[in-house]
CSV table of C-alpha atoms and ligand atoms in Angstrom, one decimal:
chain,number,residue,atom,x,y,z
A,1,MET,CA,9.9,-27.5,-15.6
A,2,ASN,CA,6.7,-26.2,-15.5
A,3,ILE,CA,3.4,-28.5,-14.8
A,4,GLN,CA,-0.3,-27.7,-16.8
A,5,TRP,CA,-2.8,-28.1,-14.1
A,6,TYR,CA,-6.1,-29.8,-15.0
A,7,PRO,CA,-8.9,-30.6,-12.7
A,8,GLY,CA,-8.5,-34.0,-12.4
A,9,HIS,CA,-4.4,-32.7,-11.3
A,10,MET,CA,-5.4,-30.7,-8.8
A,11,THR,CA,-8.2,-33.1,-7.0
A,12,LYS,CA,-5.0,-35.8,-7.1
A,13,THR,CA,-2.5,-33.4,-5.8
A,14,ARG,CA,-4.9,-31.9,-2.9
A,15,ARG,CA,-5.2,-35.7,-1.7
A,16,MET,CA,-1.9,-35.9,-1.4
A,17,MET,CA,-1.4,-32.8,0.1
A,18,GLN,CA,-4.0,-33.6,2.9
A,19,GLU,CA,-2.4,-36.8,3.0
A,20,ASN,CA,0.7,-35.1,3.9
A,21,ILE,CA,-0.6,-31.9,5.8
A,22,SER,CA,-1.7,-34.6,8.1
A,23,LEU,CA,2.0,-35.9,9.4
A,24,VAL,CA,3.3,-32.3,9.8
A,25,ASP,CA,3.2,-29.6,12.3
A,26,VAL,CA,4.1,-27.2,11.0
A,27,VAL,CA,3.3,-26.2,6.5
A,28,ILE,CA,6.5,-23.5,5.9
A,29,GLU,CA,4.9,-22.1,2.4
A,30,LEU,CA,6.8,-20.5,-0.2
A,31,LEU,CA,5.7,-17.4,-1.7
A,32,ASP,CA,7.9,-15.3,-4.3
A,33,ALA,CA,8.6,-12.6,-3.0
A,34,ARG,CA,7.7,-10.4,-5.8
A,35,ILE,CA,4.4,-11.3,-6.2
A,36,PRO,CA,3.2,-12.5,-2.3
A,37,TYR,CA,0.2,-12.5,-3.6
A,38,SER,CA,-0.4,-13.8,-6.9
A,39,SER,CA,1.8,-17.4,-6.0
A,40,LYS,CA,0.3,-17.9,-2.8
A,41,ASN,CA,-2.3,-21.1,-3.6
A,42,PRO,CA,-6.0,-19.8,-1.6
A,43,ASP,CA,-6.8,-23.2,-1.1
A,44,ILE,CA,-3.7,-23.9,1.2
A,45,ASP,CA,-5.5,-21.7,4.0
A,46,GLU,CA,-8.0,-24.3,4.2
A,47,LEU,CA,-5.6,-27.4,4.0
A,48,ALA,CA,-3.3,-26.4,6.5
A,49,LYS,CA,-6.3,-24.8,8.7
A,50,ASN,CA,-4.9,-26.4,11.9
A,51,LYS,CA,-1.5,-25.9,11.2
A,52,TYR,CA,1.4,-23.8,12.5
A,53,ARG,CA,2.2,-21.9,9.5
A,54,ILE,CA,5.2,-20.3,8.6
A,55,VAL,CA,5.0,-17.6,5.6
A,56,VAL,CA,9.2,-18.0,3.8
A,57,MET,CA,8.8,-14.8,1.0
A,58,ASN,CA,11.9,-16.7,-1.2
A,59,LYS,CA,13.5,-14.6,-3.8
A,60,CYS,CA,13.7,-11.7,-1.7
A,61,ASP,CA,17.3,-10.4,-3.4
A,62,LEU,CA,15.2,-10.3,-6.2
A,63,ALA,CA,12.3,-7.9,-5.1
A,64,ASP,CA,11.7,-4.3,-3.4
A,65,GLU,CA,12.9,-4.2,0.3
A,66,LYS,CA,10.4,-1.3,1.2
A,67,SER,CA,7.4,-3.8,-0.3
A,68,THR,CA,9.0,-7.0,1.3
A,69,ALA,CA,8.6,-5.0,4.6
A,70,ILE,CA,4.7,-3.7,3.8
A,71,TRP,CA,3.9,-7.5,2.4
A,72,THR,CA,5.6,-9.2,6.1
A,73,LYS,CA,3.4,-6.5,8.2
A,74,TYR,CA,0.2,-7.9,6.1
A,75,PHE,CA,1.2,-11.8,6.4
A,76,GLU,CA,2.1,-10.6,10.0
A,77,GLU,CA,-1.3,-9.3,10.6
A,78,LYS,CA,-3.0,-12.5,9.3
A,79,GLY,CA,-1.6,-14.7,11.9
A,80,PHE,CA,1.5,-16.2,9.8
A,81,LYS,CA,5.3,-16.1,11.2
A,82,VAL,CA,7.4,-14.2,8.2
A,83,VAL,CA,10.5,-15.3,6.9
A,84,LEU,CA,12.2,-13.5,4.3
A,85,VAL,CA,15.0,-15.5,2.5
A,86,ASN,CA,17.5,-16.2,-0.4
A,87,ALA,CA,17.6,-19.7,-1.0
A,88,ILE,CA,20.3,-19.5,-3.9
A,89,LYS,CA,22.2,-17.4,-1.1
A,90,GLY,CA,20.7,-19.4,1.9
A,91,THR,CA,20.0,-16.5,3.9
A,92,GLY,CA,17.4,-16.0,6.1
A,93,ILE,CA,16.9,-20.1,6.0
A,94,SER,CA,17.7,-20.8,9.7
A,95,GLU,CA,15.6,-19.0,10.8
A,96,VAL,CA,12.8,-20.8,9.9
A,97,THR,CA,13.7,-23.4,12.3
A,98,ASN,CA,13.8,-21.2,15.1
A,99,ALA,CA,10.5,-19.8,13.5
A,100,ALA,CA,8.9,-23.5,14.1
A,101,LYS,CA,10.3,-23.4,17.7
A,102,GLU,CA,9.3,-20.3,18.4
A,103,LEU,CA,5.1,-21.4,16.9
A,104,MET,CA,5.4,-24.8,18.9
A,105,LYS,CA,7.2,-23.5,22.3
A,106,GLU,CA,4.2,-23.7,24.3
A,107,LYS,CA,2.6,-27.1,22.8
A,108,ILE,CA,6.1,-28.5,23.1
A,109,GLU,CA,6.4,-27.4,26.7
A,110,LYS,CA,2.9,-28.7,27.6
A,111,GLN,CA,4.3,-32.3,26.0
A,112,LYS,CA,7.3,-32.1,28.4
A,113,ALA,CA,5.4,-31.1,31.3
A,114,ARG,CA,2.9,-34.0,30.7
A,115,GLY,CA,6.5,-36.7,30.8
A,116,ARG,CA,7.3,-36.4,27.2
A,117,ILE,CA,11.1,-35.7,27.2
A,118,PHE,CA,11.9,-35.8,23.2
A,119,VAL,CA,9.3,-33.5,21.1
A,120,PRO,CA,10.6,-33.8,17.6
A,121,ILE,CA,8.4,-30.9,15.3
A,122,ARG,CA,7.7,-32.2,11.7
A,123,SER,CA,7.7,-30.5,8.9
A,124,MET,CA,7.0,-29.6,5.2
A,125,ILE,CA,7.8,-27.5,2.6
A,126,ALA,CA,4.6,-26.2,0.1
A,127,GLY,CA,4.6,-23.7,-2.6
A,128,ILE,CA,3.6,-23.7,-6.6
A,129,PRO,CA,5.6,-24.5,-9.1
A,130,ASN,CA,9.5,-22.8,-9.9
A,131,VAL,CA,8.8,-20.7,-5.9
A,132,GLY,CA,12.1,-22.3,-5.6
A,133,LYS,CA,11.4,-25.6,-3.2
A,134,SER,CA,14.3,-27.9,-4.5
A,135,THR,CA,16.7,-25.2,-3.8
A,136,PHE,CA,15.4,-23.9,-0.7
A,137,ILE,CA,15.8,-27.5,0.7
A,138,ASN,CA,18.6,-27.9,-0.8
A,139,LYS,CA,20.2,-25.0,1.0
A,140,TYR,CA,18.2,-26.1,4.3
A,141,VAL,CA,19.6,-29.6,4.1
A,142,GLY,CA,23.3,-28.6,2.8
A,143,LYS,CA,23.5,-31.1,0.8
A,144,THR,CA,21.3,-31.7,-3.0
A,145,THR,CA,19.6,-34.4,-1.5
A,146,ALA,CA,15.8,-33.2,-2.3
A,147,LYS,CA,15.2,-34.1,-6.2
A,148,THR,CA,14.5,-31.1,-8.6
A,149,GLY,CA,12.0,-30.8,-10.4
A,150,ASP,CA,8.3,-30.7,-10.1
A,151,LYS,CA,6.7,-33.6,-9.4
A,152,PRO,CA,2.9,-33.1,-8.2
A,153,GLY,CA,2.2,-33.7,-4.1
A,154,VAL,CA,4.4,-36.0,-2.5
A,155,THR,CA,6.6,-38.8,-3.1
A,156,ARG,CA,4.9,-41.6,-1.7
A,157,GLY,CA,7.8,-43.9,1.1
A,158,LYS,CA,7.8,-40.9,2.8
A,159,GLN,CA,11.0,-40.2,3.9
A,160,TRP,CA,12.4,-37.6,6.5
A,161,ILE,CA,15.3,-35.4,6.7
A,162,ARG,CA,16.8,-34.8,9.8
A,163,ILE,CA,17.3,-30.9,9.7
A,164,LYS,CA,18.5,-30.9,13.7
A,165,LYS,CA,18.1,-33.4,16.4
A,166,ASP,CA,14.5,-32.1,17.0
A,167,PHE,CA,13.3,-30.8,13.7
A,168,GLU,CA,11.8,-33.0,11.2
A,169,LEU,CA,11.6,-31.7,6.5
A,170,LEU,CA,9.2,-34.2,5.1
A,171,ASP,CA,11.7,-34.6,1.5
A,172,THR,CA,10.2,-33.6,-0.9
A,173,PRO,CA,8.1,-30.5,-1.1
A,174,GLY,CA,4.1,-30.4,-1.6
A,175,ILE,CA,3.5,-28.4,-5.3
A,176,LEU,CA,0.3,-26.4,-5.1
A,177,TRP,CA,-1.6,-25.7,-8.2
A,178,PRO,CA,-1.1,-22.1,-9.0
A,179,LYS,CA,-5.1,-19.8,-9.6
A,180,PHE,CA,-5.8,-18.6,-12.7
A,181,GLU,CA,-8.8,-17.7,-12.2
A,182,ASP,CA,-8.0,-13.6,-12.4
A,183,LYS,CA,-6.0,-12.1,-15.9
A,184,GLU,CA,-4.1,-9.9,-13.7
A,185,VAL,CA,-2.7,-13.1,-11.3
A,186,GLY,CA,-2.3,-15.2,-14.9
A,187,LEU,CA,-0.2,-12.4,-15.8
A,188,LYS,CA,2.0,-12.1,-13.2
A,189,LEU,CA,2.4,-16.1,-12.9
A,190,ALA,CA,4.1,-15.6,-16.1
A,191,PHE,CA,6.2,-12.6,-16.2
A,192,THR,CA,7.9,-14.3,-13.0
A,193,GLY,CA,8.5,-18.0,-14.7
A,194,ALA,CA,6.1,-19.6,-13.0
A,195,ILE,CA,4.0,-20.9,-15.3
A,196,ASN,CA,4.6,-22.0,-18.7
A,197,ASP,CA,5.7,-19.0,-21.1
A,198,ASP,CA,3.5,-21.2,-23.6
A,199,ILE,CA,0.3,-19.8,-22.4
A,200,LEU,CA,0.8,-16.3,-23.8
A,201,ASP,CA,3.0,-15.4,-26.6
A,202,ILE,CA,6.3,-13.4,-25.4
A,203,GLN,CA,5.2,-10.5,-27.8
A,204,THR,CA,2.2,-10.4,-25.9
A,205,MET,CA,3.8,-10.9,-22.6
A,206,GLY,CA,6.7,-8.1,-23.2
A,207,VAL,CA,3.2,-5.4,-23.9
A,208,GLU,CA,1.6,-6.6,-20.7
A,209,PHE,CA,4.6,-6.3,-18.8
A,210,ILE,CA,5.6,-2.8,-19.8
A,211,ASN,CA,2.2,-2.2,-19.1
A,212,LEU,CA,2.0,-3.5,-15.2
A,213,MET,CA,5.7,-2.2,-14.8
A,214,MET,CA,4.3,1.9,-15.7
A,215,SER,CA,2.0,1.8,-12.5
A,216,VAL,CA,5.0,-0.5,-10.6
A,217,ASP,CA,7.9,1.5,-11.6
A,218,ALA,CA,8.3,2.8,-15.0
A,219,ASP,CA,12.0,4.4,-14.1
A,220,CYS,CA,13.2,0.9,-14.0
A,221,ILE,CA,12.9,0.6,-18.2
A,222,ARG,CA,14.0,4.2,-18.3
A,223,LYS,CA,17.3,3.0,-16.9
A,224,ARG,CA,17.7,0.0,-18.3
A,225,TYR,CA,17.1,1.1,-22.0
A,226,ASN,CA,18.2,4.5,-21.6
A,227,ILE,CA,15.1,5.3,-22.9
A,228,GLU,CA,12.5,8.4,-22.9
A,229,PHE,CA,8.6,7.8,-22.6
A,230,ASP,CA,5.8,9.4,-21.4
A,231,SER,CA,3.0,7.5,-18.9
A,232,ILE,CA,0.9,7.6,-21.7
A,233,ASP,CA,2.4,6.0,-24.5
A,234,GLU,CA,1.7,2.8,-25.9
A,235,PRO,CA,3.0,-0.1,-24.1
A,236,HIS,CA,4.0,-1.8,-27.1
A,237,GLU,CA,5.5,2.0,-28.7
A,238,ILE,CA,7.9,1.7,-25.3
A,239,LEU,CA,8.5,-2.3,-26.8
A,240,ALA,CA,9.5,-0.7,-29.9
A,241,LYS,CA,11.7,1.6,-28.6
A,242,ILE,CA,13.6,-0.8,-25.9
A,243,GLY,CA,14.0,-3.2,-29.6
A,244,GLU,CA,15.3,0.0,-31.4
A,245,LYS,CA,17.5,0.8,-28.5
A,246,ARG,CA,19.3,-2.7,-28.9
A,247,GLY,CA,19.3,-2.9,-32.5
A,248,PHE,CA,16.6,-5.6,-32.8
A,249,LYS,CA,15.7,-6.0,-36.1
A,250,ILE,CA,14.5,-8.6,-39.0
A,251,ARG,CA,14.8,-8.5,-42.8
A,252,GLY,CA,13.6,-4.9,-43.8
A,253,GLY,CA,14.7,-2.9,-41.1
A,254,GLU,CA,11.7,-3.3,-38.4
A,255,VAL,CA,12.3,-3.8,-34.7
A,256,ASP,CA,12.3,-7.7,-34.0
A,257,LEU,CA,9.3,-7.3,-31.0
A,258,GLU,CA,9.8,-11.2,-30.2
A,259,ARG,CA,13.3,-10.7,-29.4
A,260,THR,CA,13.1,-8.0,-27.6
A,261,ALA,CA,9.8,-8.9,-25.4
A,262,LYS,CA,12.6,-12.4,-24.7
A,263,ILE,CA,15.1,-10.1,-23.8
A,264,LEU,CA,13.2,-7.7,-22.0
A,265,MET,CA,11.4,-11.0,-19.9
A,266,ASP,CA,14.3,-12.5,-19.2
A,267,GLU,CA,16.3,-9.7,-17.9
A,268,PHE,CA,13.0,-8.8,-15.1
A,269,ARG,CA,13.9,-12.3,-14.1
A,270,GLY,CA,17.4,-11.9,-13.8
A,271,GLY,CA,17.0,-9.5,-11.2
A,272,LYS,CA,18.4,-6.9,-14.2
A,273,LEU,CA,15.7,-4.3,-14.1
A,274,GLY,CA,16.0,-3.9,-10.6
A,275,LYS,CA,15.0,-4.9,-7.3
A,276,ILE,CA,11.0,-5.7,-8.3
A,277,THR,CA,7.8,-6.7,-6.1
A,278,LEU,CA,4.7,-6.5,-8.8
A,279,GLU,CA,1.8,-6.5,-6.2
A,280,LEU,CA,1.4,-4.9,-3.2
A,281,PRO,CA,-1.9,-5.2,-0.9
A,282,GLU,CA,-3.6,-2.4,-1.7
A,283,ASP,CA,-3.5,-3.5,-5.2
A,284,ILE,CA,-4.9,-6.5,-4.4
A,285,LYS,CA,-8.0,-5.1,-2.1
A,286,ASN,CA,-8.3,-2.7,-5.3
A,287,MET,CA,-8.4,-5.9,-7.9
A,288,ASN,CA,-10.9,-7.1,-5.9
A,289,GLU,CA,-13.1,-4.4,-5.2
A,290,ARG,CA,-12.8,-4.3,-9.2
A,291,LYS,CA,-13.6,-7.9,-9.3
A,292,ALA,CA,-17.0,-7.6,-7.6
A,293,GLU,CA,-18.3,-4.6,-9.3
A,294,GLU,CA,-17.5,-6.1,-12.3
A,295,GLU,CA,-19.5,-9.3,-10.9
A,296,LYS,CA,-22.2,-6.6,-9.8
A,297,ALA,CA,-22.9,-4.9,-12.5
A,298,LYS,CA,-22.8,-8.0,-14.6
A,299,LYS,CA,-25.8,-9.4,-12.2
A,300,GLU,CA,-27.9,-6.3,-12.9
A,301,ALA,CA,-27.2,-6.5,-16.6
A,302,ASP,CA,-29.0,-10.3,-16.2
A,303,TYR,CA,-31.8,-9.1,-14.1
A,304,LYS,CA,-32.6,-6.2,-16.8
A,305,ARG,CA,-32.4,-8.2,-19.4
A,306,LYS,CA,-34.5,-10.8,-17.7
A,307,GLN,CA,-37.4,-8.1,-16.8
A,308,GLU,CA,-37.0,-6.5,-20.3
A,309,PHE,CA,-37.8,-10.4,-21.5
A,310,LYS,CA,-40.3,-11.1,-19.5
A,311,LYS,CA,-42.4,-8.0,-20.3
A,312,LYS,CA,-42.1,-8.8,-24.0
B,1,LIG,P1,10.5,-25.3,-7.1
B,1,LIG,O1,11.1,-26.4,-6.7
B,1,LIG,O2,9.5,-24.8,-6.6
B,1,LIG,O3,10.0,-25.8,-8.6
B,1,LIG,O4,12.2,-24.2,-7.3
B,1,LIG,P2,13.6,-24.4,-7.7
B,1,LIG,O5,13.9,-24.6,-6.5
B,1,LIG,O6,13.8,-25.4,-9.0
B,1,LIG,O7,13.6,-22.8,-8.4
B,1,LIG,C1,13.6,-22.7,-9.7
B,1,LIG,C2,14.1,-21.1,-9.7
B,1,LIG,O8,14.3,-20.0,-9.1
B,1,LIG,C3,15.4,-21.7,-10.0
B,1,LIG,O9,16.2,-20.3,-11.2
B,1,LIG,C4,16.6,-21.2,-9.2
B,1,LIG,O10,17.5,-21.1,-8.8
B,1,LIG,C5,15.4,-20.1,-8.6
B,1,LIG,N1,15.8,-19.4,-8.0
B,1,LIG,C6,15.0,-20.2,-6.1
B,1,LIG,N2,15.2,-19.6,-5.1
B,1,LIG,C7,15.6,-18.1,-5.6
B,1,LIG,C8,16.2,-17.2,-4.5
B,1,LIG,O11,15.8,-17.1,-3.7
B,1,LIG,N3,16.9,-16.1,-5.1
B,1,LIG,C9,16.7,-16.4,-7.1
B,1,LIG,N4,17.0,-15.5,-7.4
B,1,LIG,N5,15.9,-17.3,-7.4
B,1,LIG,C10,16.0,-18.5,-6.6
B,1,LIG,P3,16.6,-21.9,-12.7
B,1,LIG,O12,17.3,-22.6,-12.4
B,1,LIG,O13,17.2,-20.8,-13.4
B,1,LIG,O14,15.4,-22.3,-12.9
B,1,LIG,P4,14.4,-21.4,-14.2
B,1,LIG,O15,13.8,-20.2,-13.4
B,1,LIG,O16,15.5,-22.1,-15.6
B,1,LIG,O17,13.2,-22.8,-14.2
């Protein structure tokens, strides 16, 4: 289930997150390895600023390995411990405990030197909806105790799951709100299924997805659907080619673009187009630079307009 995020919703969730974060030493932030930037809530850095931080790149099985390595370096350079995970299979999950222990090493040693015999590490999982928090916790704990489904924030009666003798996890994950300010970020969240499909009609989504894939890896589309196209071809024409190839027709013989787009998105989400990462750190830099330029141009235009108005 997806949830829509309204300002009131976010304020309440932020308060709950703040409350829960204050109880833990380590925040384990789950990201979708296919969209590490777009699936990262920027406010978590402020919320968890005094905590030890682990970035879990989940759904690694669906992401391009080279791109995952680039993102790992990017986050490591920003000071995060990074763990690559496939929460369905459970790969990488056990490394999370080790990463937390490593981060806490100095603090634990200091406390032990002061005479404390037992220093437990308390942690929590956080991430936007659908990033795999419940799957991760279920696998981490080893049985299906964590509830699936989306609930904003964390349950009131705090429950701790003991993973190891000295490692505890808050039983319910902190759900972060996805960020929608940028169109590109919103689209990528929609492509991966992180936000409700109702936000965008499926045909537009399919066309926008093909548009992005033209710069990410157009060959994935060519190969999967056994079609030919040029990089300058219009995305909606490519969508029609896919539908035609699959024989999706509506009455009158026209291509059923809606069905085609739905299949395309389902196949991408299911990994059938291949291992695909939709963004790289350099794309984000370009996107932010473009945004800054647009804002500057807008300000200049506003200024000019005001000056001309004054002259009149
Ligand atoms: P959440 O608690 O953060 O909201 O996410 P949840 O665990 O419910 O996982 C969301 C979807 O992502 C689930 O698919 C789950 O199986 C899938 N998933 C989680 N981790 C991984 C991973 O490492 N690799 C892959 N390939 N998939 C993963 P679903 O049950 O089909 O849900 P939905 O997509 O229909 O919402």
